[in-house]
XYZ file of C-alpha atoms in Angstrom:
182
model
C -13.921 -10.792 0.670
C -15.079 -7.681 -0.613
C -12.810 -4.795 -0.433
C -15.407 -2.067 -0.109
C -16.765 -3.997 2.892
C -13.495 -4.701 4.561
C -11.451 -1.624 3.897
C -13.540 1.183 5.428
C -14.356 2.751 8.762
C -17.328 0.557 9.207
C -15.151 -2.488 8.825
C -12.566 -1.303 11.463
C -15.542 -1.040 13.717
C -17.021 -4.309 12.649
C -13.738 -6.285 13.042
C -13.213 -4.728 16.433
C -16.506 -5.944 17.667
C -15.911 -9.384 16.213
C -12.336 -9.781 17.832
C -13.188 -8.172 21.051
C -16.754 -9.406 21.626
C -17.648 -5.748 22.538
C -20.078 -3.309 20.830
C -18.226 -0.813 18.862
C -21.273 0.945 17.437
C -20.348 4.052 19.535
C -16.642 4.001 18.590
C -14.919 5.570 15.355
C -11.664 4.453 13.865
C -9.565 7.022 15.980
C -11.169 5.691 19.221
C -9.917 2.242 18.110
C -6.660 3.524 17.339
C -6.323 5.060 20.755
C -7.327 1.714 22.270
C -4.527 0.072 19.998
C -2.068 2.743 21.600
C -3.431 2.071 25.013
C -4.652 5.691 25.628
C -8.213 4.463 25.581
C -9.556 1.772 27.554
C -10.447 -1.337 25.456
C -9.245 -4.570 23.939
C -5.712 -3.525 22.606
C -5.019 -6.727 20.497
C -8.520 -6.489 19.054
C -7.937 -2.927 18.128
C -4.557 -3.871 16.379
C -6.037 -6.718 14.845
C -8.918 -4.684 13.144
C -6.267 -2.438 11.409
C -4.119 -5.433 10.498
C -7.199 -7.210 8.772
C -7.867 -3.946 6.917
C -4.243 -4.065 5.722
C -4.652 -7.774 4.586
C -7.692 -7.221 2.606
C -6.485 -3.975 1.209
C -3.521 -5.881 0.129
C -5.547 -8.341 -1.936
C -7.064 -5.375 -3.832
C -3.648 -3.870 -4.191
C -2.066 -6.932 -5.488
C -4.525 -7.140 -8.447
C -3.348 -3.841 -9.462
C 0.185 -4.204 -9.108
C 0.153 -7.401 -11.195
C -0.978 -5.208 -14.062
C 0.798 -1.909 -13.439
C 4.115 -0.834 -11.885
C 3.961 1.857 -9.419
C 4.422 3.035 -5.897
C 1.508 2.295 -3.725
C 0.293 5.417 -1.650
C -2.333 5.026 1.158
C -4.238 7.929 1.980
C -7.604 8.848 3.814
C -8.535 8.983 7.471
C -7.582 5.485 8.616
C -4.071 5.947 7.175
C -3.305 7.474 10.539
C -3.283 3.839 11.813
C -0.629 3.145 9.282
C 1.731 1.711 11.955
C -0.778 -1.120 12.353
C -1.885 -1.593 8.869
C 1.193 -1.258 6.685
C 3.094 -4.317 8.182
C -0.024 -6.525 7.614
C -0.368 -5.273 3.975
C 3.329 -5.589 3.208
C 3.323 -9.053 4.536
C 0.539 -10.208 2.608
C 1.639 -8.448 -0.607
C 4.995 -10.545 -0.273
C 3.305 -13.679 0.624
C 2.394 -16.606 -1.576
C -0.570 -17.962 -3.143
C -1.293 -21.790 -3.119
C -3.040 -23.406 -6.144
C -5.594 -26.213 -5.739
C -2.755 -28.723 -6.963
C -0.582 -27.670 -3.883
C 1.739 -25.550 -5.870
C 2.530 -21.779 -4.880
C 3.475 -18.627 -6.508
C 4.058 -15.105 -5.242
C 1.118 -12.851 -4.671
C 3.036 -10.229 -6.680
C 5.589 -9.934 -9.262
C 7.861 -7.911 -7.171
C 9.329 -7.455 -3.480
C 7.294 -5.162 -1.773
C 8.728 -2.734 0.964
C 7.265 -0.524 3.737
C 8.649 2.877 2.952
C 7.703 4.046 6.284
C 10.058 1.873 7.952
C 13.899 3.165 7.679
C 15.256 -0.377 7.163
C 13.129 -1.224 4.503
C 13.506 1.909 2.817
C 17.143 1.461 2.897
C 16.754 -2.098 1.274
C 14.394 -0.563 -1.355
C 16.855 2.069 -2.276
C 19.839 -0.156 -2.683
C 21.014 -0.498 -6.056
C 21.039 -4.046 -6.962
C 21.610 -3.367 -10.847
C 24.352 -4.578 -13.318
C 25.547 -3.568 -16.635
C 24.521 -5.887 -19.356
C 25.096 -5.955 -23.108
C 21.972 -5.502 -25.246
C 21.699 -8.614 -27.560
C 22.699 -7.733 -31.191
C 23.752 -4.299 -30.327
C 27.193 -2.869 -29.205
C 25.547 -1.152 -26.226
C 25.753 -1.770 -22.558
C 22.650 -0.628 -20.142
C 22.083 -0.675 -16.567
C 19.641 -3.463 -15.614
C 17.877 -4.289 -12.418
C 17.009 -8.012 -11.982
C 15.155 -7.337 -8.648
C 11.648 -6.020 -9.214
C 10.754 -3.747 -6.252
C 7.820 -1.456 -5.196
C 7.076 0.412 -2.182
C 4.120 1.215 0.063
C 3.872 4.588 1.801
C 1.583 6.887 3.380
C 0.369 10.268 1.798
C 1.781 13.165 3.659
C -0.275 15.694 1.858
C -3.831 14.115 2.417
C -6.084 12.354 -0.122
C -7.834 15.702 -1.114
C -4.922 17.460 -1.868
C -3.189 14.509 -3.826
C -6.282 14.372 -5.991
C -6.060 17.920 -6.514
C -2.489 17.860 -7.705
C -3.057 14.844 -9.826
C -6.085 16.628 -11.708
C -4.050 19.879 -12.029
C -1.275 17.773 -13.620
C -3.565 16.041 -15.972
C -5.138 19.319 -16.965
C -1.913 20.896 -17.803
C -0.970 17.698 -19.758
C -4.254 18.120 -21.755
C -3.613 21.742 -22.299
C -0.096 21.049 -23.610
C -1.451 18.268 -26.225
C -3.963 20.734 -27.508
C -1.308 23.567 -27.695
C 0.946 21.050 -29.748
C -1.917 20.372 -32.099
C -2.415 24.019 -33.177
């Protein structure tokens, strides 16, 4: 599945139409969210399913990134308002296993993924599971965490503001490099 075709406003509408058997051409994702919430008439399960499928497909794309770079996953944009329907499916998919043609399986990601919007999962994520280990060949002991973890959260400042802050931080970093070269 192509992420661009499945993680978008038109995808939410398309999947809602497929699951409900109804024409969603006049609906927007906010309408489908309202249907999921029961405040607008329509197929609630199909509405919830359309956001869950978006979460699953987004997880497939995010898993590729998480397997090459550690980091916290931040979801933003207009559909992030439906995070309560997207994140459970996204996190479940990231914590699932992949199956080989030979029948073997392995984890989708190298780490345990937590929904940081969920209070219980946030507490589990923050739990210190480290121990003190001796560095081989040295007389040094360090804190070592045996459990790899990452979290998924929703941006509270919005995508445009987050991009602005990132660009600003990058510009300052580049200016600092140039100042140090002088």
